Coordinates of C-alpha atoms and ligand atoms in Angstrom, one line a residue:
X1 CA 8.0 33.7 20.4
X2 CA 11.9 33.1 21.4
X3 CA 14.3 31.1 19.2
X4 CA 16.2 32.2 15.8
X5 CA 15.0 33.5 12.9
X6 CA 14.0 30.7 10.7
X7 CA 15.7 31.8 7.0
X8 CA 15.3 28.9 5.0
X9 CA 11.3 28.1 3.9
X10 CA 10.8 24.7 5.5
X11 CA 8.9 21.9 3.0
X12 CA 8.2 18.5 3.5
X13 CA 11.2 16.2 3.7
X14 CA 12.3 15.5 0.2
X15 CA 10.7 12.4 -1.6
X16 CA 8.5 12.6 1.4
X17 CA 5.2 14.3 1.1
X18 CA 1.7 15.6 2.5
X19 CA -1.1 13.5 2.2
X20 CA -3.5 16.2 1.3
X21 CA -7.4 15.9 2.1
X22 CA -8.3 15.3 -1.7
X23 CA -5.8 12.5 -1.4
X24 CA -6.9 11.1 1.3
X25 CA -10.1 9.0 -0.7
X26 CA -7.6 6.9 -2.7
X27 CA -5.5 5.7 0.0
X28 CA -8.7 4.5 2.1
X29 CA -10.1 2.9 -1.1
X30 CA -6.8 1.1 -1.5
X31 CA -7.2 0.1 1.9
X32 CA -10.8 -0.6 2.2
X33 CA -10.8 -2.9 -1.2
X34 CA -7.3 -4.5 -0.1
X35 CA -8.4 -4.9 3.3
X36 CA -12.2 -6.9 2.2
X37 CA -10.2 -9.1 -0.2
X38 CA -7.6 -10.1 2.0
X39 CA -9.8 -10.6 5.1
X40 CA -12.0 -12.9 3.2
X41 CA -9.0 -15.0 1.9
X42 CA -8.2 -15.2 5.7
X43 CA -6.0 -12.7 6.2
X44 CA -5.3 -10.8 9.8
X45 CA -4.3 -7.3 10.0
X46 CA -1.5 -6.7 12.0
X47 CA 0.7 -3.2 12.5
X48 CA 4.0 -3.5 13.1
X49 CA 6.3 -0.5 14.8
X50 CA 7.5 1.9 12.1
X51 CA 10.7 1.5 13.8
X52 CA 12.7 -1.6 14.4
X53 CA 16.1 -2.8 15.4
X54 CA 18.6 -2.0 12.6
X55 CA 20.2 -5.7 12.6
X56 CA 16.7 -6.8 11.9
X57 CA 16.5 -5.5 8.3
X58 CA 20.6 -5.9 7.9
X59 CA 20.0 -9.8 8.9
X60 CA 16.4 -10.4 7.1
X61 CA 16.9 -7.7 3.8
X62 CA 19.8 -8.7 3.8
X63 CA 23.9 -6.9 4.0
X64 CA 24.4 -6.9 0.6
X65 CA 21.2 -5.3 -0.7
X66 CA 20.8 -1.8 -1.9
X67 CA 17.9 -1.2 0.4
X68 CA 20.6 -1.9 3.4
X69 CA 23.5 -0.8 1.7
X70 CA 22.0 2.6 1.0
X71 CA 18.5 3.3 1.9
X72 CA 17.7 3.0 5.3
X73 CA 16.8 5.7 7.8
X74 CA 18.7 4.2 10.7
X75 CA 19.5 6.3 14.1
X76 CA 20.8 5.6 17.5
X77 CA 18.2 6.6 20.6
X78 CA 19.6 8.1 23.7
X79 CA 19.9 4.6 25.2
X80 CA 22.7 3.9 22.9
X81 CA 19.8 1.7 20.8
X82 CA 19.8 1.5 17.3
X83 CA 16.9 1.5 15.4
X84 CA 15.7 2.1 11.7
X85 CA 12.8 3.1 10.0
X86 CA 11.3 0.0 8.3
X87 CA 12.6 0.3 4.2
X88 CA 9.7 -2.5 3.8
X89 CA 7.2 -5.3 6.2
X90 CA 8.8 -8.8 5.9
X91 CA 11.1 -8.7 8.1
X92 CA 8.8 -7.0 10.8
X93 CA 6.1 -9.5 10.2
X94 CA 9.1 -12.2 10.2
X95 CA 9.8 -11.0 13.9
X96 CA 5.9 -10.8 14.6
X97 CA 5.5 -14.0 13.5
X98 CA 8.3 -15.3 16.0
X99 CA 7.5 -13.2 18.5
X100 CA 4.4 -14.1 19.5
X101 CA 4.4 -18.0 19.2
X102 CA 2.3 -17.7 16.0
X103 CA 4.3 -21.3 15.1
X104 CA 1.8 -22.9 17.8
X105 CA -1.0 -21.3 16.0
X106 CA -2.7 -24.0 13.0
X107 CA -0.7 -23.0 9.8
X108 CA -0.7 -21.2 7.2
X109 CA -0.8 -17.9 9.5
X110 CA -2.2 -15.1 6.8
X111 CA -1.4 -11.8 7.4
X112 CA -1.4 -8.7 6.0
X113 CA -0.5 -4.8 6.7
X114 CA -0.7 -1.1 5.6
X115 CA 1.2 1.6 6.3
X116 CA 4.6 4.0 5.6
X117 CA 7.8 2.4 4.9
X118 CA 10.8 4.6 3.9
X119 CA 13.8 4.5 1.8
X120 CA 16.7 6.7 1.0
X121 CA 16.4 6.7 -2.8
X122 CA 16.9 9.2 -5.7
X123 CA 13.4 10.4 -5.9
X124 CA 11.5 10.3 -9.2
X125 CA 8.0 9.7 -10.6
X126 CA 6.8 7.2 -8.5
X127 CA 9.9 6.1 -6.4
X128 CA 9.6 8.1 -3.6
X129 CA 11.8 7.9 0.1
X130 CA 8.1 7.5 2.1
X131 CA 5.1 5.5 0.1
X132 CA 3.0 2.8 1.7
X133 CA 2.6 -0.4 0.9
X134 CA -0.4 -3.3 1.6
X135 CA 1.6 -6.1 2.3
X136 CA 0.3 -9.8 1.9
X137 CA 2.6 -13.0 4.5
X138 CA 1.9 -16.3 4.4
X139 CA 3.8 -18.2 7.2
X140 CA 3.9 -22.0 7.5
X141 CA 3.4 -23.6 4.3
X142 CA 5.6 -24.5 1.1
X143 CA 2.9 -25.4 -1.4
X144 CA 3.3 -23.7 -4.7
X145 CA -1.0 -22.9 -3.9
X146 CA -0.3 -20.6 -1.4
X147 CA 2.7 -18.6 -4.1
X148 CA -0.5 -18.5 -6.9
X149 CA -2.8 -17.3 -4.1
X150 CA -1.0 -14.5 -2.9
X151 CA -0.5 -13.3 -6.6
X152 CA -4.0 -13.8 -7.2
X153 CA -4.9 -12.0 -4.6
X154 CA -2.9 -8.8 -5.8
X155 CA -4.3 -9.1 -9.2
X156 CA -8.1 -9.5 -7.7
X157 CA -6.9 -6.3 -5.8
X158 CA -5.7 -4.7 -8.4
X159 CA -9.3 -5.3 -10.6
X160 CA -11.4 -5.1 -8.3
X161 CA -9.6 -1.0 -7.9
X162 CA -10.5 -0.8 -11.6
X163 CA -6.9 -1.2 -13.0
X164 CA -7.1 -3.7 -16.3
X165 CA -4.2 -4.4 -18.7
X166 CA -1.9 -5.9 -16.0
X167 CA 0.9 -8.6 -16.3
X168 CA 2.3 -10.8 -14.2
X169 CA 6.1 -10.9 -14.5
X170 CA 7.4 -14.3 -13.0
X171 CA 10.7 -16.4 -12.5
X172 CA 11.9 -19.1 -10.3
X173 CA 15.4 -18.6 -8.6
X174 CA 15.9 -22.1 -6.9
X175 CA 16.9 -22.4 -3.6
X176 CA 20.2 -22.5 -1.2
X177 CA 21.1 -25.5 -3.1
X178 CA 20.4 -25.1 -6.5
X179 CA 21.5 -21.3 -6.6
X180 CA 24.7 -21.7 -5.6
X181 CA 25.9 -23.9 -8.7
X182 CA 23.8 -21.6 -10.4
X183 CA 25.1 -18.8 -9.3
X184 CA 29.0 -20.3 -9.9
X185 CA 28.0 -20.4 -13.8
X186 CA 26.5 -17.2 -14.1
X187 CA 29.9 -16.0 -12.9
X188 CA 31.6 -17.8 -14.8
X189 CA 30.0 -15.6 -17.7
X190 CA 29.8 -12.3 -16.6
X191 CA 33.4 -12.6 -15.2
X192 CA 34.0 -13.1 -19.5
X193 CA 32.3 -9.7 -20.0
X194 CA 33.6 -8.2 -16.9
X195 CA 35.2 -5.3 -18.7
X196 CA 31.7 -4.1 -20.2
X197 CA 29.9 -4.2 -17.0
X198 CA 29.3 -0.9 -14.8
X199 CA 30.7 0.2 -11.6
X200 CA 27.8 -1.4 -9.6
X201 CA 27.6 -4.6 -11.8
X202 CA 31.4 -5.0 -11.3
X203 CA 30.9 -4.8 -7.3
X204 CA 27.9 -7.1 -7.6
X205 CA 30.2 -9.7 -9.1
X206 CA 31.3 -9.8 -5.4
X207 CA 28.7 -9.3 -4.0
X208 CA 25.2 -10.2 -5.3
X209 CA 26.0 -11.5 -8.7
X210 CA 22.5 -12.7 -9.4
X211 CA 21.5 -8.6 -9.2
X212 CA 23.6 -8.1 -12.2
X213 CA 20.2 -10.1 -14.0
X214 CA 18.4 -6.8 -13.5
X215 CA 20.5 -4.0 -13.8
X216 CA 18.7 -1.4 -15.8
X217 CA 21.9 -0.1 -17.8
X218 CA 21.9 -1.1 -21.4
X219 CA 25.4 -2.0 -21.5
X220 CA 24.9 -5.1 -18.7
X221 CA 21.4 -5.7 -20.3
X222 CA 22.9 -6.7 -22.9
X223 CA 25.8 -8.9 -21.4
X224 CA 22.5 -10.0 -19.2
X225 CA 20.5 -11.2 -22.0
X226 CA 23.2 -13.8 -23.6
X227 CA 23.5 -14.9 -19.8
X228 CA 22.6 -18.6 -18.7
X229 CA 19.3 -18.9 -17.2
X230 CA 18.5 -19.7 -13.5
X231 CA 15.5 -21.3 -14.9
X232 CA 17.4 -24.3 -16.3
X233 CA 19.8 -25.1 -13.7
X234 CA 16.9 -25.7 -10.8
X235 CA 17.1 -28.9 -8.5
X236 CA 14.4 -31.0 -9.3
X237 CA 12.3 -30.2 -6.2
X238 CA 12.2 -26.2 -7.4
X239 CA 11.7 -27.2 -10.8
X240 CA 8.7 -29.1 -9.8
X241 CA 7.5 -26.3 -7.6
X242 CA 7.6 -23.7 -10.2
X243 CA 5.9 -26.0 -12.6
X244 CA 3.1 -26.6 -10.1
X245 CA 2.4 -22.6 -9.9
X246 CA 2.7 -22.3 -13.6
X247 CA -0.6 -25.1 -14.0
X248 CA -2.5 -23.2 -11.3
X249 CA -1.8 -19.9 -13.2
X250 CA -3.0 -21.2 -16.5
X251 CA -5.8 -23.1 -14.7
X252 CA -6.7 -19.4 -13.0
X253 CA -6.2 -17.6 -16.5
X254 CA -4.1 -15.4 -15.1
X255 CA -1.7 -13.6 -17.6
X256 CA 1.7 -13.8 -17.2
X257 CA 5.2 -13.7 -18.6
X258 CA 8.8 -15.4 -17.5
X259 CA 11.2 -13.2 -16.9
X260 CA 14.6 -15.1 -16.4
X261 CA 15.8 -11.6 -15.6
X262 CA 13.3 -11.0 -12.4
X263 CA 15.4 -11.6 -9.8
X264 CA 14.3 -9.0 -6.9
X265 CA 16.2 -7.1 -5.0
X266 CA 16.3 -8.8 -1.5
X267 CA 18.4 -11.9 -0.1
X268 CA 15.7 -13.4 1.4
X269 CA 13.8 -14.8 -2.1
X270 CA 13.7 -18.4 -2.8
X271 CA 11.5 -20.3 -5.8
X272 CA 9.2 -18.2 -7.2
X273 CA 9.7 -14.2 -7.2
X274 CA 6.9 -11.8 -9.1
X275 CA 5.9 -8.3 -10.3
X276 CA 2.8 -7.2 -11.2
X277 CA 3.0 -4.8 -13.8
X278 CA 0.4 -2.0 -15.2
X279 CA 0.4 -1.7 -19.1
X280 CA -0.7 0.9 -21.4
X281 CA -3.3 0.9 -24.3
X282 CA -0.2 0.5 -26.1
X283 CA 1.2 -2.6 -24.6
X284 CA 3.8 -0.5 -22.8
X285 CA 5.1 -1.2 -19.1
X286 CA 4.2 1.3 -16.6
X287 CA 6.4 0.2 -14.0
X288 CA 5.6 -2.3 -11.1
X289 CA 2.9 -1.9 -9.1
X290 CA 3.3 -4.8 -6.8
X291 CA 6.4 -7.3 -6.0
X292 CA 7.1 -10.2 -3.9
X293 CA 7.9 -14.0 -3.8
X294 CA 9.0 -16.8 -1.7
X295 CA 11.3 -16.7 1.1
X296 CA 11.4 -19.9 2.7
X297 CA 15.0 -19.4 4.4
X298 CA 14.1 -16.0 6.4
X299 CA 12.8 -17.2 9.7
X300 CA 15.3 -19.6 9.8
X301 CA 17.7 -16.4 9.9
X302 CA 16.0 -15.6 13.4
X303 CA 15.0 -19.0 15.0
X304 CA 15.7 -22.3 15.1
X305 CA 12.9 -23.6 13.3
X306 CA 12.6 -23.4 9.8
X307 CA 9.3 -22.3 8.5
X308 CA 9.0 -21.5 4.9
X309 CA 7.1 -18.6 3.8
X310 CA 6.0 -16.2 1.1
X311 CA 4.5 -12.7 0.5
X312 CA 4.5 -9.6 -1.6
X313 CA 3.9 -6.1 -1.1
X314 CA 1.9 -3.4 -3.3
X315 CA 3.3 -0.1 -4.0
X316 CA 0.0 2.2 -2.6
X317 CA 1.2 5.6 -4.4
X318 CA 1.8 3.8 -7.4
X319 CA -1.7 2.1 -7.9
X320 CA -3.3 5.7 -6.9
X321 CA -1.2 7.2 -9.9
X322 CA -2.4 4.9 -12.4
X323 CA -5.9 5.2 -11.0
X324 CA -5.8 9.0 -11.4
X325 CA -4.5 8.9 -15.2
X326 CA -7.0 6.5 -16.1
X327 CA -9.9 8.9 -14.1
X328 CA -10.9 5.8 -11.6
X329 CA -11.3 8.4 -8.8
X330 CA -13.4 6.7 -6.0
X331 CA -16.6 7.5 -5.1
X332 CA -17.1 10.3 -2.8
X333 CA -20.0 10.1 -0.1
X334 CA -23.2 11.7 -0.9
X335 CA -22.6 15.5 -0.5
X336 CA -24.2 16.9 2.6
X337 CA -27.9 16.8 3.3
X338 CA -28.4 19.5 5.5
X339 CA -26.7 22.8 5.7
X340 CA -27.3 24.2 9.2
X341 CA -27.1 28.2 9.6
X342 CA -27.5 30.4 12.4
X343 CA -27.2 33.2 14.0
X344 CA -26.4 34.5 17.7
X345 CA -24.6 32.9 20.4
X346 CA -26.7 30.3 22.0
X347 CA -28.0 29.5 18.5
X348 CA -24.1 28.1 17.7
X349 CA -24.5 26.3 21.0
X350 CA -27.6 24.4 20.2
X351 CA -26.5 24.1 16.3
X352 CA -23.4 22.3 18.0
X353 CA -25.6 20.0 20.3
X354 CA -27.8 19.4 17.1
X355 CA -24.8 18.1 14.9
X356 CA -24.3 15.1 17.2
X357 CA -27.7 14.2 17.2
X358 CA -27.8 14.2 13.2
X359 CA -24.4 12.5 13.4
X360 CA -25.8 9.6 15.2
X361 CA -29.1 9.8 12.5
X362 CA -26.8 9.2 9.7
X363 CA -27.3 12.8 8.2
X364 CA -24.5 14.2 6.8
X365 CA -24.8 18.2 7.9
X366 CA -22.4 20.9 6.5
X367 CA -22.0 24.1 8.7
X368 CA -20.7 27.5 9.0
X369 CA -19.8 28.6 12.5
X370 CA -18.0 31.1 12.7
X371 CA -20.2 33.0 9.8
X372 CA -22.3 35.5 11.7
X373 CA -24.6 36.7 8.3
X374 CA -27.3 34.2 7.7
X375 CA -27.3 35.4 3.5
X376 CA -23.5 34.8 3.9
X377 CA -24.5 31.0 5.3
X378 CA -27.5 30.3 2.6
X379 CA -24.7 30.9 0.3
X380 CA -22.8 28.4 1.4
X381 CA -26.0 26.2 1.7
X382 CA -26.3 27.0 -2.3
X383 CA -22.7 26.0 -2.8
X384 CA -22.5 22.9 -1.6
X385 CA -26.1 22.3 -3.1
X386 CA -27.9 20.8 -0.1
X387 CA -31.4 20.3 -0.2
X388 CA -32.0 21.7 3.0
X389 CA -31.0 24.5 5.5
X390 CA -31.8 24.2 9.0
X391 CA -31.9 27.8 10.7
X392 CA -31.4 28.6 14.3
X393 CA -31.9 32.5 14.8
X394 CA -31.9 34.2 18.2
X395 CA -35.6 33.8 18.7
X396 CA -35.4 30.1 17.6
X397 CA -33.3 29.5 20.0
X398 CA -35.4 31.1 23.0
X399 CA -38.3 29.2 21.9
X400 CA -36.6 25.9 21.2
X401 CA -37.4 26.0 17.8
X402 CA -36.1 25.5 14.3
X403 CA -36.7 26.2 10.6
X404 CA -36.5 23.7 8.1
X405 CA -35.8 25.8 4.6
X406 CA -36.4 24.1 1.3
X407 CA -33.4 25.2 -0.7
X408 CA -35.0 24.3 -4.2
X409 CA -38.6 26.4 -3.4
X410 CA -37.5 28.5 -0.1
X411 CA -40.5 27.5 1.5
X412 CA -40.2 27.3 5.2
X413 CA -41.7 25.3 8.1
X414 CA -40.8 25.7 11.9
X415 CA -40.7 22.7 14.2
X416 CA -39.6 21.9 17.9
X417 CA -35.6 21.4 18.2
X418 CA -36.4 18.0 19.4
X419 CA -38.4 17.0 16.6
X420 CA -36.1 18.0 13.8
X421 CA -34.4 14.7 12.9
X422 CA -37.4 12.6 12.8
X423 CA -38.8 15.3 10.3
X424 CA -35.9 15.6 8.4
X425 CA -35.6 11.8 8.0
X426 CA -39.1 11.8 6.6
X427 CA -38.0 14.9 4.0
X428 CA -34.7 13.0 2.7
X429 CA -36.4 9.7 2.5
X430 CA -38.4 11.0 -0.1
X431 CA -35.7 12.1 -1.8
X432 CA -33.8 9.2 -2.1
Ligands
AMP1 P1 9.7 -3.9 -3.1 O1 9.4 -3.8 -1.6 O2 10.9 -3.2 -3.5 O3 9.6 -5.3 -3.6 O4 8.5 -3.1 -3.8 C1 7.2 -3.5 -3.8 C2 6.4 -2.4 -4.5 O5 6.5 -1.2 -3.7 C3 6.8 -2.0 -5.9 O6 6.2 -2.9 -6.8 C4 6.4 -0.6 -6.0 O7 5.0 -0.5 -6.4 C5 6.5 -0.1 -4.6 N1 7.8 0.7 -4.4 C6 9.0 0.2 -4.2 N2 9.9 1.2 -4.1 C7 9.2 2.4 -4.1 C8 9.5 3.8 -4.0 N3 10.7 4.2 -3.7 N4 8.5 4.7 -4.2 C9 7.2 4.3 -4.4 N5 6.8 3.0 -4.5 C10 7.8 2.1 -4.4

């Protein structure tokens, strides 16, 4: 080997980690139950580059967010390009959605998407600068249904995972029109209390005043909580919108709780913005497993049609935490059926051959290869508790035979190669 001495241990990017085998169960179970739930609501998969054009997010998450302010992973390719590492889906899907003429399509278009997304924030328990996220879009309708679907959907999502005691945190934050005389009184306000605000509140008042609702420092939540309320300066038509997905709630018996202060991090959000939150025997909030809302100005930001829309987008790594403290781990598949030992060289070459033919019967086999001592191999066999070991010795092999060993008794029977799967259907049939 050339090159330098590597001195430093290399690990795994930090806030960025392995996905180890064990782990590997939750995340498919995340995506198997999301992906049933959503599909039969009519959702379409669809999997967006990792990386996209950096004025994509800047224009759709918007300039004066933290996520673009801070957080992205942006670079510039040898062509001069530059590109970032999506910090969320929207605004992919957004471009999707424009992309490929899914306005000619009937509306709603439902879709919905898995995978990494990354941001460059202080890690923590559960914040993290890689985690995945199932993401839920709806494109082409404004009807407060589609706002109450979408969280219904989560929270079926989130149930049908095993995760009980949730709340839905909910707000309405108007539109273009009624946020901007909103948002000319809530400065009004703050700019009385400016002095007791902190550093990033005082830049907000700039910036993104409405962000100042849910700054987590106590000195601003407490400025915050004397604060006037989006919820009472909406134009009549958000009024009426929100009011609409508050029956449907109630009709759906759906638990959840205004929060004038939910205001969500992203430019985009118009009407109704959510959180689905994860509480504790004792009533207390675990944090937010899943967020989203309306956006009905986005695609407008990249065509000239305006199309509204909405969506959310579950944290994956923070619904596998809460299913491993409260012990939902999912099911694993039956353990293997068949051990198959043996011993010599053509004997690994037919045991190989034999796999694929009891991978296309459905039985699950567990092996040891590159063990040479057949008491070394039953040992295995023992540990892993199949029922049966299939041996292949030298002889076997010459003779195109193989035995079929009864772990429980260690009795013994010999059969043809060619016969052994239709035997040992018969054998685990009966124990089923
Ligand atoms: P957001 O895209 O910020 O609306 O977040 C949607 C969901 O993603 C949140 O409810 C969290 O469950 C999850 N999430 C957001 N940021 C992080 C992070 N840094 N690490 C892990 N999960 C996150």
């Amino acid at each position: 080997m050339t090159g330098k001495q590597v001195s430093t241990k290399i690990q795994a990017p930090q806030g960025m980690s392995d996905i180890l085998p064990e782990e590997q169960l939750f995340y498919k179970k995340v995506y198997a139950v999301g992906e049933k739930i959503a599909s039969f609501y009519g959702f379409k998969e669809i999997t967006p580059p990792i990386l996209e054009s950096t004025e994509l997010f800047e224009k759709g998450t918007g300039e004066a967010t933290e996520i673009v302010e801070k957080q992205m992973y942006s670079l510039k390719t040898k062509g001069g390009d530059s590109l970032t590492l999506r910090p969320e889906f929207t605004p992919s899907l957004a471009r999707a959605y424009i992309e490929h003429g899914m306005i000619s399509l009937p509306q709603p278009v439902k879709l919905f998407s898995f995978g990494p997304v990354f941001r460059h924030e202080r890690p923590q328990a559960g914040r993290y600068r890689q985690f995945y996220q199932f993401n839920l879009e709806v494109f082409g309708s404004k009807r407060p249904i589609i706002d109450v679907e979408i969280i219904y959907i989560y929270y079926n999502i989130l149930q049908a995972l095993g995760i009980k005691k949730l709340i839905i945190e909910l707000n309405s934050i108007g539109d273009k029109e009624c946020v901007g005389d909103y948002k000319k009184i809530l400065l009004r306000y703050l700019k009385k209390n400016e002095g007791s605000l902190c550093a990033d509140c005082k830049r907000r008042l700039k910036t993104n005043p409405l962000r100042i609702m849910d700054c987590k420092q106590d000195r601003c939540k407490q400025i915050v909580s004397g604060a006037p309320q989006i919820i009472d300066h909406l134009c009549k038509d958000c009024h009426n919108h929100f009011k609409k997905v508050l029956e449907f709630l109630d009709e759906l018996g759906l638990p959840y709780n205004l929060n004038p202060c939910l205001v969500r991090g992203l430019d985009y959000y118009t009407r109704t913005v959510f959180e689905i939150i994860a509480e504790d025997e004792l009533g207390r909030q675990l944090g937010s497993l899943i967020g989203g809302g309306r956006y009905d100005n986005l695609i407008k930001l990249f065509s000239r049609k305006s199309i509204p829309a909405c969506g959310g987008a579950g944290g994956v790594e923070r619904i596998i935490a809460i299913m491993k403290e409260r012990g939902l781990n999912p099911t694993i598949n039956p353990g293997s059926r068949v051990f198959l030992a043996q011993l010599g060289d053509s004997a690994k070459i037919k045991s190989l051959k034999l796999m694929e033919d009891l991978r296309r019967a459905g039985i699950s086999v567990a092996e040891s290869l590159d063990k040479d001592s057949l008491s070394a191999q039953l040992k295995n066999a023992d540990k892993i508790k199949a029922p049966y070991s299939l041996i292949i010795g030298e002889e076997e092999a010459n003779r195109d035979m193989i035995i079929i060993r009864d772990m429980d008794n260690g009795r013994q029977t010999s059969v043809k190669i060619d016969k052994v799967v239709e035997e040992l259907k018969k054998k685990i049939k009966s124990i089923n």
